[in-house]
Coordinates of C-alpha atoms in Angstrom, one line a residue:
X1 CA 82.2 133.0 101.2
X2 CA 81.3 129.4 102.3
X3 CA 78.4 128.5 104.2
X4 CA 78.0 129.6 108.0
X5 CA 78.5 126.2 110.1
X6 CA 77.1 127.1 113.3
X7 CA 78.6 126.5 116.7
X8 CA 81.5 123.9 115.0
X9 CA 85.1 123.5 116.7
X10 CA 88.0 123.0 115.0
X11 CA 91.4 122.2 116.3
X12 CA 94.9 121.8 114.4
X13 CA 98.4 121.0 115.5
X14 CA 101.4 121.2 112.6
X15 CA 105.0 121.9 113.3
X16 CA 105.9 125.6 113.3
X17 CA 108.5 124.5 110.2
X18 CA 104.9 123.1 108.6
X19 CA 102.7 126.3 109.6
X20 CA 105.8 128.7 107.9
X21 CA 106.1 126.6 104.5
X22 CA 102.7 126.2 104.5
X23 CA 101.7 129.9 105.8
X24 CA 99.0 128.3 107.8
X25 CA 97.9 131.5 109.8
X26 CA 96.4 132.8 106.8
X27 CA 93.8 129.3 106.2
X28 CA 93.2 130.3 110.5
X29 CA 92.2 133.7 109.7
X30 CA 90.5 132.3 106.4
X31 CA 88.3 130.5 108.7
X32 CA 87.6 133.3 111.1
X33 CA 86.5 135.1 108.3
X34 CA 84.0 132.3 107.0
X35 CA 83.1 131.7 110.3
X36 CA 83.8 128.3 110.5
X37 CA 83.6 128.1 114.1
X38 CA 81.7 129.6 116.3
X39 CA 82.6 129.3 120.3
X40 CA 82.0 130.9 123.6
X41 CA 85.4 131.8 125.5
X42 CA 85.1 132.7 128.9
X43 CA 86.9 136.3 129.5
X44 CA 86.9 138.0 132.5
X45 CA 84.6 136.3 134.0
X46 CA 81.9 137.2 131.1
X47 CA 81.2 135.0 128.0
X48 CA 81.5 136.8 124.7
X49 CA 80.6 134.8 121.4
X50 CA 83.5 134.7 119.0
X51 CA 84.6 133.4 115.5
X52 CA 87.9 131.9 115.5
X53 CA 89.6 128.3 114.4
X54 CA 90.1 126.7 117.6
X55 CA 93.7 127.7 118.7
X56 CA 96.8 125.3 117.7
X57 CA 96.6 121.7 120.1
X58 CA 99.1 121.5 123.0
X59 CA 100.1 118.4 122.6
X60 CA 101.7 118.6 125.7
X61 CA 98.9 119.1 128.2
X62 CA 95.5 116.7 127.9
X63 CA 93.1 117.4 124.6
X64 CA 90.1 116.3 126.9
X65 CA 90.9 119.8 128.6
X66 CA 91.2 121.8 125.0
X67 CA 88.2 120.6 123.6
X68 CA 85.4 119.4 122.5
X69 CA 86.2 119.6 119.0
X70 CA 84.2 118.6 116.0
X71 CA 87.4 118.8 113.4
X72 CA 90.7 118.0 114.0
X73 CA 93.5 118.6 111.5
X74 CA 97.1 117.7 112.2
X75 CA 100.7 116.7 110.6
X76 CA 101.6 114.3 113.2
X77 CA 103.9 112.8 111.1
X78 CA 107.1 113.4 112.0
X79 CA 105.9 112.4 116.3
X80 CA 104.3 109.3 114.7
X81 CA 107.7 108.3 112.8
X82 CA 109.4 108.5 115.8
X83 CA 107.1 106.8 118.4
X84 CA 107.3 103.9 115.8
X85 CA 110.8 104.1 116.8
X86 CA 109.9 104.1 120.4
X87 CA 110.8 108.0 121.2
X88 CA 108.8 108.3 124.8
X89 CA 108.1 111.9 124.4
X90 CA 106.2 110.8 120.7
X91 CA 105.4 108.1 122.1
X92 CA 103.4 109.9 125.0
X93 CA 102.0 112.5 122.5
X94 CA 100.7 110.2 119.4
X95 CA 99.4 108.3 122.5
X96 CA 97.6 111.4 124.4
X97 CA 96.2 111.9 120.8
X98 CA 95.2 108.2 120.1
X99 CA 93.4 108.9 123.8
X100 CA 91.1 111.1 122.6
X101 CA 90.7 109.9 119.4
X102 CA 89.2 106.5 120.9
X103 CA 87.4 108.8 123.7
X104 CA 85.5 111.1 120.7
X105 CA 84.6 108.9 117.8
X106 CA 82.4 111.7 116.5
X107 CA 85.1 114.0 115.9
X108 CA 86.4 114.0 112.7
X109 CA 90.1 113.2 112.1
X110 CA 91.9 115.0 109.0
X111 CA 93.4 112.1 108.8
X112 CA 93.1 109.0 110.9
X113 CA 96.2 107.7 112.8
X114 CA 96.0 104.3 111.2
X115 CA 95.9 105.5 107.6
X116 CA 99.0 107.6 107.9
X117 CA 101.0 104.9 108.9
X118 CA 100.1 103.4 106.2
X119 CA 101.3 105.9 103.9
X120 CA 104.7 106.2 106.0
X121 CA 105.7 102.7 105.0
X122 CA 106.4 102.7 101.2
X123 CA 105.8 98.8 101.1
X124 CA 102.7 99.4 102.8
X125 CA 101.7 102.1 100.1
X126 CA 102.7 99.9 97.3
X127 CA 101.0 96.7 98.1
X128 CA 98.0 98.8 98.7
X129 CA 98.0 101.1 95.2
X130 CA 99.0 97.5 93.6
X131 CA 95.7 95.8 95.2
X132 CA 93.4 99.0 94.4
X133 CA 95.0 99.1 90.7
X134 CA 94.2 95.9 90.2
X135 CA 90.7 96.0 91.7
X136 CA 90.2 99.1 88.7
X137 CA 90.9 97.0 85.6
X138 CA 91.9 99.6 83.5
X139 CA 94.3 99.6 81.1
X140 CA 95.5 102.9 81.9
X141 CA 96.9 102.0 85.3
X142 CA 100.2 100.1 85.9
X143 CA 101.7 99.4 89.0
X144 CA 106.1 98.9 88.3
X145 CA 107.1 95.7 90.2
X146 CA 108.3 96.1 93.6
X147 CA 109.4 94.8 96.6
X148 CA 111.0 95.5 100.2
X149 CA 114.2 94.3 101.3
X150 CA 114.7 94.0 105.1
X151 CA 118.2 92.8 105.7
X152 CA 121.7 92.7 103.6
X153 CA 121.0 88.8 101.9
X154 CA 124.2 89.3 99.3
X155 CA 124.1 89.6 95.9
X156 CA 123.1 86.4 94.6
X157 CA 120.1 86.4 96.4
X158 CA 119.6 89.9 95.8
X159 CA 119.6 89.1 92.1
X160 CA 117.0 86.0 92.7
X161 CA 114.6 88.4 94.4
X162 CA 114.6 90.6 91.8
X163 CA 113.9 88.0 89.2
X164 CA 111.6 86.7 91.5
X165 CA 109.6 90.2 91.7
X166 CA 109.6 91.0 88.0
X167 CA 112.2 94.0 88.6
X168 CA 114.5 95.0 86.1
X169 CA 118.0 97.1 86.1
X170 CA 117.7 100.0 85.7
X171 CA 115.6 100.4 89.2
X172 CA 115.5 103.0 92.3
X173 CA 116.6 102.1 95.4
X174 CA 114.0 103.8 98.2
X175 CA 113.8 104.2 102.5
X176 CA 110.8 102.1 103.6
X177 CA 110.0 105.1 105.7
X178 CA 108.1 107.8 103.4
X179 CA 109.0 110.4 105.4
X180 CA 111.9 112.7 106.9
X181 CA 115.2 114.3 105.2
X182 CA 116.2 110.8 104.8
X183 CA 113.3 109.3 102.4
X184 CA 114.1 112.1 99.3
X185 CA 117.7 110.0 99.4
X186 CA 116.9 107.6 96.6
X187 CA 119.6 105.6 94.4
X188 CA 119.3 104.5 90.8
X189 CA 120.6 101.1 90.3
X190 CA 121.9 100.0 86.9
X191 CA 124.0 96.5 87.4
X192 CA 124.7 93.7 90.2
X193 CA 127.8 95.8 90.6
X194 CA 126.0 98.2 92.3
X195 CA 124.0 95.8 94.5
X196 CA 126.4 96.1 97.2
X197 CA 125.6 99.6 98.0
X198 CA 122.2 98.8 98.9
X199 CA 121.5 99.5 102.3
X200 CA 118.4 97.9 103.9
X201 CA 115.8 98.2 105.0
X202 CA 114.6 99.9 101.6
X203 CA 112.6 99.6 98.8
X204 CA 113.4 98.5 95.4
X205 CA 110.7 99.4 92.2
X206 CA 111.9 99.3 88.7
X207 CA 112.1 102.4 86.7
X208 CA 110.5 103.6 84.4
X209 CA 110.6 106.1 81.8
X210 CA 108.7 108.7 81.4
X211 CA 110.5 111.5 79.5
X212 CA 111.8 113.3 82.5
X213 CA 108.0 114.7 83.6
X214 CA 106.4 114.2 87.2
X215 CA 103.0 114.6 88.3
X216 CA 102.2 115.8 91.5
X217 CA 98.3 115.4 92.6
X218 CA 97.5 117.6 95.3
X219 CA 94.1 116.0 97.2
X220 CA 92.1 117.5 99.4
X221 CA 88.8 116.4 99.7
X222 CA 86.9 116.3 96.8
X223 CA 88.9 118.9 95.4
X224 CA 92.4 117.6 93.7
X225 CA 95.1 119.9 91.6
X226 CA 97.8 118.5 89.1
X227 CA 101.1 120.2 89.1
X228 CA 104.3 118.9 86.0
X229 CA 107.9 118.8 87.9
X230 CA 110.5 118.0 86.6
X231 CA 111.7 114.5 87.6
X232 CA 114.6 111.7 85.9
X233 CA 115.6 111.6 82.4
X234 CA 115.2 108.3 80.7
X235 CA 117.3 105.6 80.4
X236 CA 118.2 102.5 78.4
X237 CA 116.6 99.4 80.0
X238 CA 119.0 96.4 80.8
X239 CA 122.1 96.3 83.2
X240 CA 124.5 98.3 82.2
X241 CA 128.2 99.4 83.3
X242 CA 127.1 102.9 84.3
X243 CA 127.6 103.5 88.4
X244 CA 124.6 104.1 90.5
X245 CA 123.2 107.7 90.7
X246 CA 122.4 108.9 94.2
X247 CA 119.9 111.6 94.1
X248 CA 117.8 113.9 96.6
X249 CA 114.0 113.8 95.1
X250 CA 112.7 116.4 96.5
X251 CA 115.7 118.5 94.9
X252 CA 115.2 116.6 91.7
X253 CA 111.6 117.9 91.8
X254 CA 111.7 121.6 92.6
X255 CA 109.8 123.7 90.0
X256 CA 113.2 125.2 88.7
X257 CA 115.2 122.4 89.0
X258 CA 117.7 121.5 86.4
X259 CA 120.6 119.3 85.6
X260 CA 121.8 116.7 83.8
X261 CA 119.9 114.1 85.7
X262 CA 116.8 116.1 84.5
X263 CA 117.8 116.8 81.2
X264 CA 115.3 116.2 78.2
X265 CA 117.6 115.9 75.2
X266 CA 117.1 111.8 75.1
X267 CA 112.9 112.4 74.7
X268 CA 111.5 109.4 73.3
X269 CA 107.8 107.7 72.3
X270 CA 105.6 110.6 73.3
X271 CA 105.0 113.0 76.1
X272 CA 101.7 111.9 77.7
X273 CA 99.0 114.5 78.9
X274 CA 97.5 112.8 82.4
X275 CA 94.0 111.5 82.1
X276 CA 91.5 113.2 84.2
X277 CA 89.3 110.1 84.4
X278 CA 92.6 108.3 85.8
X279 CA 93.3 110.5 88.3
X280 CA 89.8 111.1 89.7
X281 CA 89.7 107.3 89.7
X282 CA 92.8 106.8 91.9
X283 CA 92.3 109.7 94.2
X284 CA 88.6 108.0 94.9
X285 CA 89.7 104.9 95.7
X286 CA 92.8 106.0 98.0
X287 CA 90.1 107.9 100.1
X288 CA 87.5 105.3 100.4
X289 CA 90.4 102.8 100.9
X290 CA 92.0 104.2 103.4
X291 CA 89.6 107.4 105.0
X292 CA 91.8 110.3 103.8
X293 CA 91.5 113.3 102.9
X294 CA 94.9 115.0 102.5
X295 CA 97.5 113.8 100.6
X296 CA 99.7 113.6 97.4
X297 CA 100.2 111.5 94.9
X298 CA 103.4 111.4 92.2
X299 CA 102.0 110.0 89.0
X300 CA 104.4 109.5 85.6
X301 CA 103.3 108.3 82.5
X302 CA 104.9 105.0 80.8
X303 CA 106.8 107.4 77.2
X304 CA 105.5 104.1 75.3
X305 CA 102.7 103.5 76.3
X306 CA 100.2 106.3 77.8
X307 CA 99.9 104.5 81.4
X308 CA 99.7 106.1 84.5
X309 CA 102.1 104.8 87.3
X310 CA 101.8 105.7 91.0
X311 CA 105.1 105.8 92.5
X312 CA 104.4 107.5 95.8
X313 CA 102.0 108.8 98.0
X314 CA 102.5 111.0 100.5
X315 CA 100.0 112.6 103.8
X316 CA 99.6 115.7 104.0
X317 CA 102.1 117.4 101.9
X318 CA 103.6 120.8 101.0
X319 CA 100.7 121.9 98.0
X320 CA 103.4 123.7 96.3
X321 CA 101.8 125.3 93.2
X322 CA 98.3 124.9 94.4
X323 CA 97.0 128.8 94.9
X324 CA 93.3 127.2 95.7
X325 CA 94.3 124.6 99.1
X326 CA 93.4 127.0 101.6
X327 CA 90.2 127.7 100.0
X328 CA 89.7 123.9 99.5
X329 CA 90.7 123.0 102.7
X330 CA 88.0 125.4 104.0
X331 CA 85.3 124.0 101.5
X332 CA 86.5 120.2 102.5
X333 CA 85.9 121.5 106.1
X334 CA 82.6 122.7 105.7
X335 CA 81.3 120.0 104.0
X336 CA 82.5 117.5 106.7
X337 CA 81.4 119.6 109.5
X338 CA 77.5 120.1 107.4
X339 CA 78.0 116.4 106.8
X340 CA 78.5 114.8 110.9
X341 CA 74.4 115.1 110.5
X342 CA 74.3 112.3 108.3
X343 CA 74.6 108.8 109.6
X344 CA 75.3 105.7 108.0
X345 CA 71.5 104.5 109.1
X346 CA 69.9 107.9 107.9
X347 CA 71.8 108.1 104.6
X348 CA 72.0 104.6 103.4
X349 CA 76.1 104.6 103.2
X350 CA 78.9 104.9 105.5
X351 CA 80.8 108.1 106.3
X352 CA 84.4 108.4 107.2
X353 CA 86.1 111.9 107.1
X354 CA 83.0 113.2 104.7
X355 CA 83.9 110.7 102.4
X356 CA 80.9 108.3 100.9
X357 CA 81.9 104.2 101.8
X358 CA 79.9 101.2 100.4
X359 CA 80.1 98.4 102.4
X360 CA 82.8 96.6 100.1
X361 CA 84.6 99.5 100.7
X362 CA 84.3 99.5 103.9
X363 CA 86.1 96.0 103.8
X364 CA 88.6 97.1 101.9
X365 CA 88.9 100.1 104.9
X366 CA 89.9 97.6 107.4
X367 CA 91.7 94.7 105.7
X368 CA 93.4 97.4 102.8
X369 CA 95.1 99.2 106.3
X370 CA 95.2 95.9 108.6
X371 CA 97.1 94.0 106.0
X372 CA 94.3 91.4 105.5
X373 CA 94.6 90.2 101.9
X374 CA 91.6 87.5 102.2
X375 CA 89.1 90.6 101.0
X376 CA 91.0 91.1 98.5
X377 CA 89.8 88.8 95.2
X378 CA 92.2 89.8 92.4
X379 CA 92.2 89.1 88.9
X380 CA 94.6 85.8 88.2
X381 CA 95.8 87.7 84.9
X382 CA 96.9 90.5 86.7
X383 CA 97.1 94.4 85.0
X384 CA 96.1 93.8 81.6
X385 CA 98.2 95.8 78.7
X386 CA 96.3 97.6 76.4
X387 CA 95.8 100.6 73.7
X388 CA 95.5 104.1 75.4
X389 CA 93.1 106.3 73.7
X390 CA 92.3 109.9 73.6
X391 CA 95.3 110.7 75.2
X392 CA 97.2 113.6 73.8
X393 CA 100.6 115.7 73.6
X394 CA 101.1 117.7 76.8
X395 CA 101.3 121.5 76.8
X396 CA 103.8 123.7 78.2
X397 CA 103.8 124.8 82.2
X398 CA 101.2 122.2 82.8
X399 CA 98.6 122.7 85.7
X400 CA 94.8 121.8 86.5
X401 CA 92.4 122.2 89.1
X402 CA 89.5 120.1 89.9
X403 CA 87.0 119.8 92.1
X404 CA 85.1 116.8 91.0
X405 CA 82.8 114.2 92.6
X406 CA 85.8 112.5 94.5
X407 CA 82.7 111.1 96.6
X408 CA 80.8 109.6 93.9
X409 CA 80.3 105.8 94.7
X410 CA 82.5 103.3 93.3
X411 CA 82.6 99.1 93.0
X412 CA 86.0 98.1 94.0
X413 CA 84.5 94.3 93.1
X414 CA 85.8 92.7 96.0

């Protein structure tokens, strides 16, 4: 039972096609039950305490009228997608959010506006994992080259961009936009052949391989949960005359999935178990970075040399295989809401979203999500390549749970 947090409020807003895959009722009844919040509701005409989660947001009529509310959690992604687009309705209900947002900077937002737009934009994603990476210094981490391609510049020039940005054939061929039915269409590209199926604006990052094994990191708070997928089987580096694969990776990744684009048979080097230290290390610095507290992370591991790649990160997503998010959700909640007493003055650090900010990551806060690169000082050398120690075979049906001092302070040395 978690700790009674007296007179708190609470509101949420996700998609009824979220609160089915998710079975979200049963984290609001979850909460009733751990009296999370605590509120007086006027009922004919006589207030009666009760203990309830504050009732799903209408998004429709003004939040100032719904609230006040201490916690609000929300998938706004898809309406923040499309107001980017210029949509009016999203438009008009990001900005009613955005409203009181700006109107209530005591409430706590699980997660801010600003960082998920960060993490719909691939790009974005990747220049910022490539920065904080980089800031880690450890041999363990790699980030595969990269880069964005905003119009159709021909193949020649294609090819000089890729040279330019260190990618490689084979390489897969993403939507800038990390979210929708759309952004699990992905394209494996093996020769300039297939260059002319490219269709911009997308992202290009070379692939690697990594003995057809994914990683999905489940975050929540403090509390993170690694879950093996299957993913891409390996293959040979260099152009070759093979036709691009088209593939849907969200299919490719289902727990049962299987095929001969996941097939093991061509195994090579070794099959990686996924450091602990890593993980925790990345999952740290995407929160202070960036103020988050729910989201996913798809890690593989380099089949020659032990490291850790981050190839995408994702808000707020579907915690398949993760029996504990409701009760870490419900613990992450609790602390943030036990946490609003403790200020930046009183407790010597900054706060945002219960997470634990120096003042260098503070800086990295604003100009990580702003796009300011001057607080950034990286390393002239780069990632470093280097021996991967106590690192061994993984076992079968692969899964972890951790919650672990996610909040622990941290020296992005910047």
């Amino acid at each position: 039972m978690q700790t009674f947090v007296k007179g708190k409020r609470v509101g949420y807003w996700l998609s009824e096609k979220k609160m089915k895959k998710l079975s979200f009722q049963s984290f609001v009844d979850l909460c009733s039950e751990a009296r999370v919040d605590k509120s007086e509701v006027k009922q004919h005409g006589n207030i009666f305490p009760h203990v309830l989660l504050r009732v799903k947001l209408d998004l429709s009529e003004p939040l100032e009228k719904q609230g006040p509310f201490d916690v609000i959690i929300h998938k706004l992604t898809d309406h923040i997608v499309d107001a980017d687009q210029n949509i009016t309705e999203s438009l008009r209900l990001v900005q009613g959010v955005q409203d009181y947002i700006d109107a209530h900077p005591e409430t706590v937002i699980l997660d801010p506006l600003p960082a998920i737009r960060t993490l719909l934009d691939r790009f974005k994603s990747y220049k910022l994992i490539h920065k904080l990476e980089d800031s880690m210094q450890d041999d363990r981490i790699f980030s595969p080259p990269f880069m964005v391609l905003q119009t159709d510049c021909g193949t020649q020039e294609t090819l000089e961009l890729l040279h330019k940005h260190g990618i490689t054939f084979p390489f897969i061929c993403k939507t800038q936009v990390a979210h929708g039915t759309n952004s699990h269409e992905m394209a494996i590209m093996f020769s300039e052949e297939d260059l002319k199926d490219i269709k911009p604006p997308c992202v290009l990052q070379s692939f690697i391989n990594h003995n057809a094994v994914l990683y999905k990191v489940f975050v929540v708070g403090e509390a993170y949960s690694v879950v093996q997928r299957p993913s891409i089987r390996n293959f040979p580096s260099g152009p070759t005359d093979r036709r691009a694969i088209s593939f849907n990776s969200h299919h490719v990744s289902k727990p049962e999935s299987s095929s001969h684009l996941t097939c093991r048979d061509n195994t090579e080097g070794q099959s990686w178990k996924p450091s602990h230290e890593v993980i925790q290390n990345i999952s740290r610095r995407l929160r202070q970075a960036l103020g988050i507290s729910l989201f996913g992370i798809d890690i593989i591991i380099n089949n020659q040399t032990g490291q850790h790649a981050v190839i995408d990160i994702n808000a707020f997503p579907g915690y398949e295989g993760v029996p504990e998010f409701f009760d870490d959700l419900l613990s992450h909640v609790t602390s943030v809401l036990q946490g609003q007493a403790c200020n930046g003055d009183a407790c010597g650090h900054l706060r945002v979203n219960g997470t634990a900010q120096s003042h260098s990551v503070a800086c990295v806060m604003h100009c990580g999500v702003m796009g300011n690169d001057s607080c950034w000082l990286i390393d002239s050398e780069g990632l470093k390549k280097g021996g991967h120690q106590d690192l061994t075979c993984i076992p079968p049906n692969f899964h972890q749970h951790t919650r672990s001092s996610l909040l622990a302070e941290a020296s992005l040395n910047v």
